[in-house]
Coordinates of C-alpha atoms in Angstrom, one line a residue:
M1 CA 15.2 28.6 -0.6
V2 CA 14.4 28.1 -4.0
S3 CA 16.0 30.4 -6.7
L4 CA 15.9 28.9 -10.3
K5 CA 17.8 30.6 -13.4
Q6 CA 15.9 32.4 -16.0
Y7 CA 15.2 31.5 -19.3
N8 CA 13.9 33.3 -22.3
E9 CA 14.1 30.3 -24.4
M10 CA 11.1 27.5 -24.7
P11 CA 11.0 25.0 -22.1
T12 CA 12.5 21.0 -23.2
K13 CA 12.2 18.1 -20.9
R14 CA 15.9 18.0 -20.7
R15 CA 15.1 21.3 -18.6
V16 CA 12.0 21.1 -16.9
L17 CA 13.7 18.0 -15.3
S18 CA 17.2 19.5 -14.3
D19 CA 14.3 22.4 -12.7
V20 CA 12.5 19.8 -10.6
A21 CA 16.0 18.5 -9.5
Q22 CA 17.2 22.1 -7.7
L23 CA 14.2 21.7 -5.6
Y24 CA 15.8 20.6 -2.5
D25 CA 13.7 19.8 -0.2
P26 CA 14.7 16.4 2.3
T27 CA 12.8 17.3 4.8
G28 CA 9.7 16.9 2.6
F29 CA 7.9 20.3 3.6
L30 CA 8.0 21.9 0.3
A31 CA 5.9 18.0 -1.2
P32 CA 2.9 19.5 -2.0
V33 CA 4.4 21.6 -4.2
I34 CA 6.9 19.7 -5.7
I35 CA 5.0 17.2 -5.9
S36 CA 3.0 18.6 -8.1
G37 CA 6.3 19.1 -10.9
K38 CA 7.0 15.5 -10.5
V39 CA 3.8 13.9 -11.9
F40 CA 4.5 16.8 -14.5
I41 CA 7.6 15.4 -15.3
Q42 CA 5.9 12.1 -16.0
T43 CA 3.2 13.4 -18.1
L44 CA 6.5 14.6 -20.5
W45 CA 7.1 11.2 -20.6
S46 CA 4.1 9.3 -21.1
T47 CA 3.9 12.2 -24.1
G48 CA 7.3 10.7 -25.7
I49 CA 8.7 14.1 -26.3
S50 CA 12.6 14.1 -26.5
W51 CA 14.9 15.7 -24.8
D52 CA 15.4 18.9 -26.2
T53 CA 12.3 19.1 -27.9
P54 CA 10.1 22.5 -27.1
L55 CA 7.3 21.5 -24.9
P56 CA 4.1 22.0 -26.8
K57 CA 1.6 24.9 -25.5
D58 CA -0.7 24.3 -23.6
L59 CA 2.2 22.3 -21.9
C60 CA 4.7 25.3 -21.9
H61 CA 2.1 27.8 -20.1
I62 CA 1.6 25.0 -17.7
W63 CA 5.2 25.0 -16.7
S64 CA 5.5 28.1 -17.1
K65 CA 3.5 28.8 -14.4
F66 CA 4.1 26.6 -11.7
R67 CA 7.7 27.5 -12.7
N68 CA 6.8 31.3 -11.8
D69 CA 5.1 30.9 -8.8
L70 CA 8.1 29.1 -6.8
G71 CA 9.8 32.5 -5.7
I72 CA 7.1 32.8 -3.6
L73 CA 8.2 29.7 -1.4
D74 CA 11.0 31.3 -0.5
K75 CA 8.1 33.0 1.9
V76 CA 8.4 30.5 3.6
R77 CA 9.0 29.7 7.0
V78 CA 9.2 26.7 9.7
P79 CA 10.4 26.9 13.5
R80 CA 13.3 24.5 14.3
W81 CA 12.2 23.4 17.8
L82 CA 9.6 20.9 18.5
G83 CA 9.5 22.0 21.8
M84 CA 10.8 18.5 22.7
D85 CA 12.2 17.7 25.9
A86 CA 13.2 15.8 29.3
T87 CA 9.8 17.0 30.8
N88 CA 7.6 16.8 27.9
R89 CA 5.5 13.7 26.7
T90 CA 5.8 13.1 23.6
S91 CA 4.0 11.3 20.5
L92 CA 4.1 11.0 16.6
Y93 CA 1.5 10.8 14.2
G94 CA 1.0 10.4 11.3
F95 CA -1.2 10.4 8.3
C96 CA -1.2 8.9 4.1
D97 CA -3.6 9.7 1.4
A98 CA -3.4 9.3 -2.0
S99 CA -4.7 10.0 -5.0
Q100 CA -4.7 9.4 -8.5
K101 CA -1.4 11.4 -9.6
A102 CA 0.5 10.6 -5.9
Y103 CA 0.5 8.8 -2.4
A104 CA 2.0 10.6 -0.4
A105 CA 3.1 10.1 4.4
V106 CA 3.1 13.0 7.0
V107 CA 4.5 13.1 10.0
Y108 CA 4.2 15.0 13.1
A109 CA 4.9 15.5 16.7
R110 CA 3.0 15.7 19.7
T111 CA 4.4 17.3 22.5
I112 CA 2.5 17.9 25.8
D113 CA 4.3 20.5 28.8
N114 CA 4.0 20.1 32.6
D115 CA 0.8 22.9 32.0
D116 CA -1.0 20.3 29.6
K117 CA -0.3 22.5 26.9
A118 CA -0.1 20.3 23.2
N119 CA 2.6 21.7 21.0
K120 CA 2.2 20.5 17.2
S121 CA 5.1 20.4 14.8
L122 CA 6.0 19.0 11.4
L123 CA 8.6 17.0 11.1
T124 CA 8.7 15.3 8.2
A125 CA 6.8 13.5 4.6
R126 CA 7.3 11.8 1.4
T127 CA 5.9 11.5 -1.5
K128 CA 5.9 8.5 -5.0
V129 CA 4.0 9.8 -8.3
A130 CA 1.6 6.7 -8.6
P131 CA 2.0 4.6 -11.8
L132 CA 0.7 5.5 -15.1
K133 CA -1.7 1.1 -15.0
G134 CA -2.6 -0.6 -13.4
A135 CA -3.0 1.4 -9.8
T136 CA -6.2 1.4 -8.3
I137 CA -7.1 4.4 -5.6
P138 CA -7.5 1.0 -3.0
R139 CA -3.4 -0.2 -3.8
L140 CA -2.2 3.8 -3.9
E141 CA -3.9 3.8 -0.8
L142 CA -2.0 0.9 0.9
C143 CA 1.3 2.2 -1.2
G144 CA 0.8 5.1 0.5
A145 CA -0.3 2.9 4.5
L146 CA 3.3 1.2 3.9
L147 CA 5.4 4.9 2.7
L148 CA 3.5 6.0 5.8
A149 CA 5.1 3.4 7.6
K150 CA 8.7 3.1 6.2
T151 CA 8.5 6.7 7.0
I152 CA 7.6 6.4 10.6
C153 CA 10.3 3.8 11.2
N154 CA 12.8 6.1 10.2
V155 CA 11.2 8.9 12.2
R156 CA 11.8 6.8 16.2
K157 CA 15.1 5.5 14.9
A158 CA 16.8 8.9 13.1
L159 CA 15.4 10.9 16.5
S160 CA 15.8 7.8 19.1
L161 CA 12.2 7.9 20.3
E162 CA 11.9 3.5 20.0
D163 CA 9.8 4.2 22.7
T164 CA 7.7 7.4 21.9
S165 CA 3.7 5.9 21.1
V166 CA 2.4 6.3 17.4
H167 CA -0.1 6.8 15.7
L168 CA -1.4 5.9 12.6
L169 CA -3.9 7.1 10.1
T170 CA -5.4 6.2 7.3
D171 CA -8.8 7.1 5.6
S172 CA -9.3 4.5 3.3
S173 CA -12.2 1.8 5.1
I174 CA -10.2 -0.5 2.6
V175 CA -6.8 -0.4 3.6
L176 CA -7.5 -1.2 7.3
S177 CA -9.1 -4.3 6.5
W178 CA -7.0 -5.2 4.4
L179 CA -4.6 -4.8 8.0
R180 CA -6.8 -6.7 9.9
K181 CA -6.6 -10.0 7.6
Q182 CA -3.2 -12.1 6.9
P183 CA -1.7 -12.0 3.6
V184 CA -2.1 -15.3 2.4
M185 CA -5.8 -14.9 2.2
L186 CA -5.2 -12.0 -0.3
K187 CA -3.3 -11.9 -3.8
P188 CA 0.4 -11.4 -4.0
Y189 CA 0.4 -7.4 -4.8
I190 CA -1.8 -7.0 -1.3
A191 CA -0.4 -9.2 0.3
N192 CA 3.0 -8.4 0.4
R193 CA 2.2 -4.9 1.0
V194 CA 0.1 -5.6 3.7
R195 CA 2.8 -8.3 5.2
Q196 CA 5.5 -5.2 4.7
I197 CA 3.0 -3.1 6.6
Q198 CA 2.7 -5.9 9.3
Q199 CA 6.3 -6.9 10.5
L200 CA 6.7 -2.7 10.7
T201 CA 4.2 -1.9 12.4
S202 CA 1.4 -2.9 14.5
L203 CA -2.5 -3.7 14.3
D204 CA -3.8 -1.7 16.9
L205 CA -1.4 1.5 15.7
W206 CA -4.1 2.0 12.9
H207 CA -7.0 4.3 13.1
Y208 CA -9.2 6.2 10.6
V209 CA -9.1 9.8 9.5
R210 CA -12.3 11.3 7.5
S211 CA -9.8 12.9 4.2
A212 CA -11.6 16.4 5.5
Q213 CA -9.0 16.1 8.4
N214 CA -5.9 14.0 6.5
P215 CA -3.2 16.7 5.5
A216 CA -1.1 14.3 3.6
D217 CA -4.0 14.8 1.3
C218 CA -2.6 17.8 -0.4
A219 CA 0.3 15.8 -0.4
S220 CA -1.0 13.4 -2.7
R221 CA -3.0 15.6 -4.9
G222 CA -0.2 18.5 -5.0
V223 CA -1.3 22.6 -3.9
T224 CA 0.3 25.8 -5.9
P225 CA 2.6 27.8 -4.0
S226 CA 0.6 30.4 -2.8
E227 CA -1.8 27.3 -1.2
L228 CA 1.3 25.9 0.8
L229 CA 1.6 28.9 2.4
G230 CA -1.5 29.4 4.1
H231 CA -2.5 26.0 5.0
H232 CA -3.0 25.4 8.5
L233 CA -3.9 21.6 8.2
W234 CA -0.8 21.2 6.3
W235 CA 1.4 23.1 8.2
S236 CA -0.3 22.1 12.2
G237 CA -2.1 19.0 11.5
P238 CA -6.1 18.9 12.6
D239 CA -6.6 21.0 15.0
W240 CA -7.6 17.9 17.0
L241 CA -4.2 17.1 17.4
R242 CA -4.2 20.0 19.9
Q243 CA -6.6 18.1 22.5
K244 CA -5.6 16.8 25.3
T245 CA -7.2 13.3 24.0
I246 CA -7.3 12.8 20.8
P247 CA -10.6 10.3 20.5
F248 CA -10.2 8.8 17.1
D249 CA -13.4 8.4 14.3
Q250 CA -15.0 4.8 13.8
A251 CA -14.2 4.0 9.8
P252 CA -17.5 3.8 8.4
E253 CA -18.8 0.0 7.4
L254 CA -17.3 -1.2 3.6
Q255 CA -19.8 0.0 1.3
A256 CA -21.1 -2.9 -2.3
D257 CA -18.7 -1.6 -4.2
E258 CA -15.6 -1.4 -1.8
R259 CA -16.5 -4.7 -0.6
I260 CA -16.4 -6.1 -4.7
T261 CA -13.1 -4.8 -4.2
M262 CA -12.3 -6.6 -1.9
Q263 CA -13.0 -9.7 -2.8
S264 CA -11.8 -8.9 -6.7
E265 CA -8.0 -8.9 -4.0
E266 CA -8.7 -12.2 -1.9
R267 CA -7.5 -15.6 -3.4
S268 CA -9.7 -17.7 -5.1
R269 CA -10.4 -20.9 -2.6
V270 CA -10.0 -23.8 -3.9
L271 CA -9.7 -25.1 -0.5
T272 CA -13.8 -26.6 0.1
F273 CA -13.7 -28.1 -3.7
A274 CA -10.7 -29.8 -2.7
S275 CA -11.8 -30.9 -0.2
S276 CA -15.1 -32.3 -1.1
I277 CA -13.2 -34.1 -4.7
R278 CA -10.5 -35.8 -2.8
L279 CA -11.9 -39.4 -2.1
Q280 CA -14.1 -39.4 -4.8
L281 CA -11.4 -38.0 -7.7
I282 CA -8.1 -38.3 -6.8
T283 CA -7.9 -41.5 -4.3
R284 CA -9.1 -45.1 -5.1
R285 CA -10.5 -47.5 -2.4
I286 CA -8.5 -50.6 -2.1
D287 CA -9.1 -53.0 0.6
G288 CA -11.1 -50.4 2.7
Q289 CA -8.4 -48.2 2.5
H290 CA -7.9 -44.1 0.5
I291 CA -5.2 -44.8 -1.6
P292 CA -3.7 -40.8 -2.3
L293 CA -3.0 -40.7 -6.0
A294 CA -0.1 -38.3 -5.2
Q295 CA 1.1 -42.3 -4.3
R296 CA 1.0 -44.1 -6.5
F297 CA 3.1 -41.8 -8.6
S298 CA 6.7 -41.3 -8.1
S299 CA 6.8 -38.4 -10.8
I300 CA 5.7 -34.9 -10.1
K301 CA 5.6 -34.3 -13.9
R302 CA 2.7 -37.4 -14.4
L303 CA 1.0 -37.0 -10.9
V304 CA -0.1 -33.5 -13.0
R305 CA -0.6 -34.6 -16.3
T306 CA -3.3 -37.2 -14.7
T307 CA -4.8 -34.8 -12.1
A308 CA -5.1 -31.9 -14.9
I309 CA -6.9 -35.2 -17.0
V310 CA -9.6 -36.5 -13.9
L311 CA -10.2 -32.9 -13.7
R312 CA -11.4 -32.9 -17.7
W313 CA -14.5 -34.5 -16.1
L314 CA -15.6 -32.2 -13.4
P315 CA -18.4 -29.1 -14.9
R316 CA -15.4 -26.3 -13.4
Y317 CA -13.9 -27.7 -15.8
R318 CA -15.4 -28.3 -19.1
H319 CA -13.8 -25.7 -21.2
F320 CA -11.0 -27.5 -21.1
R321 CA -11.4 -30.1 -24.1
H322 CA -7.7 -30.3 -26.0
H323 CA -6.5 -33.0 -27.7
L324 CA -3.1 -32.7 -25.6
V325 CA -2.8 -31.3 -21.5
T326 CA -2.5 -27.6 -22.1
A327 CA -0.8 -25.4 -19.5
P328 CA -3.0 -24.0 -17.9
E329 CA -4.7 -27.2 -17.0
M330 CA -1.2 -29.0 -15.9
D331 CA -1.0 -25.1 -13.0
N332 CA -4.8 -25.8 -11.9
A333 CA -3.7 -29.1 -11.4
L334 CA -0.5 -28.8 -9.9
E335 CA -2.4 -25.9 -7.6
L336 CA -5.5 -28.3 -6.4
L337 CA -2.8 -31.1 -5.2
I338 CA -0.6 -28.2 -3.4
R339 CA -4.2 -27.2 -1.6
I340 CA -4.9 -30.5 -0.5
D341 CA -1.2 -31.7 0.5
Q342 CA -2.2 -28.3 2.3
S343 CA -5.7 -29.2 3.9
S344 CA -4.2 -32.3 5.3
A345 CA -0.8 -31.4 6.6
F346 CA -2.3 -28.5 8.1
P347 CA -5.9 -29.0 8.8
Q348 CA -6.5 -26.2 11.9
D349 CA -4.7 -23.6 10.7
L350 CA -6.8 -23.7 7.4
R351 CA -9.5 -23.6 9.2
C352 CA -8.4 -20.4 11.0
L353 CA -7.3 -18.5 8.0
G354 CA -11.0 -19.8 6.3
E355 CA -12.2 -18.1 9.5
A356 CA -9.5 -14.8 9.6
T357 CA -8.9 -15.6 13.4
N358 CA -5.3 -16.3 14.4
L359 CA -3.1 -18.8 14.2
S360 CA -1.3 -20.6 17.2
S361 CA 1.7 -20.1 18.1
S362 CA 2.7 -23.6 18.2
S363 CA 1.2 -23.9 14.4
P364 CA 4.4 -24.7 11.8
P365 CA 3.6 -22.1 9.3
Y366 CA 3.2 -19.2 12.3
S367 CA 6.7 -18.8 12.1
H368 CA 7.1 -18.2 8.7
L369 CA 4.4 -15.5 8.9
T370 CA 5.7 -13.6 11.2
P371 CA 8.6 -11.3 11.7
T372 CA 12.1 -12.8 12.2

């Protein structure tokens, strides 16, 4: 399965990249091993080593050990029959996980014959290297969940299993909490991925699994070839897949640090603030009628500038005391005007979003939040 030419010279970045590219594994059976090679390439890029410069001794030792152990993978044997036929019941189980190095998704097929005997098989796995900067573990866990959602859709389409039951599992309580929220309540990075997952999968498909029973854990952290050979959790999945009925674990309550992480990824709630000043600062009473400030200007630029000047009188914005209106002030004013207009046009919808409840199917924004 793995055959790499032996070299006598010191390895270089070009040679390392060539060797990793030769590890052809389209199904992902060897993902826990190959991800270590991908992570090593990322390490080489971060060091700034040129293409044909010999690797430093420490990196050379790590790579030589990894490369020499690859021959063990020739002993890997994978059953080709998945146990699927017209009389057996088939279901798919997907797992995802993330570490500082990478995130991964793995899918298993579970078939039950007429004698209620369960058979489980590894179908496919996918891994991606984590970015070097700006990625927290909760964000990477969410990326792993999105990778799993895409993978399970591809598997169902490739095997014509669109009507097969599916269960998706993660060991991140934060990810499960994010998936229950409306994307508009979250910051763009989280919202974009949550929206994609919600479009690809249904919320009731997602469950919690303990880290010790999550086979995607080894694919996100990497294992040696010798460890992969006898890795029962990777090749067969958790033991409870053999049970006739599977009781999924209850997700634990979020810890204090996890709640802080959740709050840091939510959009700032300016709606209450906007409502409180709408009638006080940006409207004018004329003959008993409230005239919105937006109706008193024919130019959006003048409207935003005037609103920015008005906001200078509020305690929240008193740090803006420049003679000229600055770009941040203009941005704050424009955001406030948009939120005020939204609160006037969609009061019921915003109330539902604030209470984390589902929007009405007759709501105008509903069509933009649901897949077409």
